[in-house]
């Protein structure tokens, strides 16, 4: 019998899979079917996510001409004739602090409004926000206007009509420095259903001690998301195949998370739903987010005690696998587990400058390498096997104070002090 090669599975989910879409559900069912082929059982656990239909998006400069734009959902709607305000460009945090945004339409260099900026825009009573995407070296036809949604942490503060334009148009706008901008935005906000795909393997010796494996399977708009994060999906499948054939001493739960790209919504839902069980039984989270890229380097970001970093480094030297391990908060599905006090490790193979790109239509299978994928997988499998089958679990369930602070900053519960490095 041919050995299982999860890399082949990438072609089965090689399509756009945005959170809450029919395509995301299709991918969830394909993953569930693959788990069953490997001898396991998978369940689809549903939850609601934000969705929005944008009907009208217009950005008019000094009443003279329009710039093509895309409106953001959950940012409000305008009167039929729109909103008109003085144009202002905010280029830095320092400029933001010294500038009033009242009655202005504000351009910033970002695909999503930073929370600190959004809070000031609300408090100053800004009229509108203009976001940017792409770069000035690309022609407009090569830059997709992403249909971003404002996130709950922002729109709960209030809504400001928001549109996105291409960077090349933004450069022209700043150079012209118009007096007024008019934005017309018509949207209809709603809810759609997303899903987590969950499979379990019961431990032979310590069934009440649980290690969670996570990877998100959704993508952003216009992207087939094969590097981010089809590659993480197949790593979980390969690990599931290994452990179902080699029963672990401790119990394992595999979670293919939905709607990660919308703000870690799948993992947030899972940790909310199973909070008591996680706090009592879960010992560790292993998250896989972006591996297999041809030009890249491997990292392990640890949200937990520094002893875990040392353990990874020792294993790296023992197995001859180069990997950079460090403490931090990784922006993926590991974070909600860490926020419940479960130590979390996110493994990734990060692309080099000029190499593979994520969150765009250039995230394609040609940038990935099965050879590099298997090198990363083999290290993760060796590393996790030692932990899962250890006589006594070597990682203490402890979250250092500095990591609690970092989680508070990331989850917007606290504002990072100005003198504190990221």
mmCIF file of C-alpha atoms in Angstrom, residues 1-9 12 34 37-38 234-235 237-246 370 373-375 377-378 381-382:
data_model
loop_
_atom_site.group_PDB
_atom_site.id
_atom_site.type_symbol
_atom_site.label_atom_id
_atom_site.label_comp_id
_atom_site.label_asym_id
_atom_site.label_seq_id
_atom_site.Cartn_x
_atom_site.Cartn_y
_atom_site.Cartn_z
ATOM 1 C CA UNK A 1 0.000 0.000 0.000
ATOM 2 C CA UNK A 2 1.280 3.449 -0.903
ATOM 3 C CA UNK A 3 2.277 5.527 2.102
ATOM 4 C CA UNK A 4 -0.046 8.455 2.761
ATOM 5 C CA UNK A 5 1.115 11.676 1.112
ATOM 6 C CA UNK A 6 -0.967 14.566 2.398
ATOM 7 C CA UNK A 7 0.757 16.942 -0.040
ATOM 8 C CA UNK A 8 -1.463 15.452 -2.744
ATOM 9 C CA UNK A 9 -4.509 16.714 -0.797
ATOM 10 C CA UNK A 12 -8.571 19.091 -3.437
ATOM 11 C CA UNK A 34 -10.333 12.726 4.264
ATOM 12 C CA UNK A 37 -10.618 7.754 4.778
ATOM 13 C CA UNK A 38 -7.750 7.714 7.267
ATOM 14 C CA UNK A 234 -2.299 18.951 5.242
ATOM 15 C CA UNK A 235 0.176 18.902 8.133
ATOM 16 C CA UNK A 237 -3.893 15.384 8.142
ATOM 17 C CA UNK A 238 -0.418 13.845 8.024
ATOM 18 C CA UNK A 239 -0.163 14.007 11.829
ATOM 19 C CA UNK A 240 -3.635 12.523 12.218
ATOM 20 C CA UNK A 241 -2.657 9.669 9.921
ATOM 21 C CA UNK A 242 0.470 9.001 11.992
ATOM 22 C CA UNK A 243 -1.232 9.058 15.380
ATOM 23 C CA UNK A 244 -4.257 7.007 14.391
ATOM 24 C CA UNK A 245 -1.805 4.298 13.300
ATOM 25 C CA UNK A 246 0.394 4.784 16.383
ATOM 26 C CA UNK A 370 6.964 18.732 -0.923
ATOM 27 C CA UNK A 373 7.140 20.271 3.637
ATOM 28 C CA UNK A 374 8.212 16.789 4.706
ATOM 29 C CA UNK A 375 11.314 18.125 6.487
ATOM 30 C CA UNK A 377 6.500 17.763 9.126
ATOM 31 C CA UNK A 378 9.058 15.185 10.258
ATOM 32 C CA UNK A 381 6.056 14.734 14.324
ATOM 33 C CA UNK A 382 9.270 13.797 16.176
#
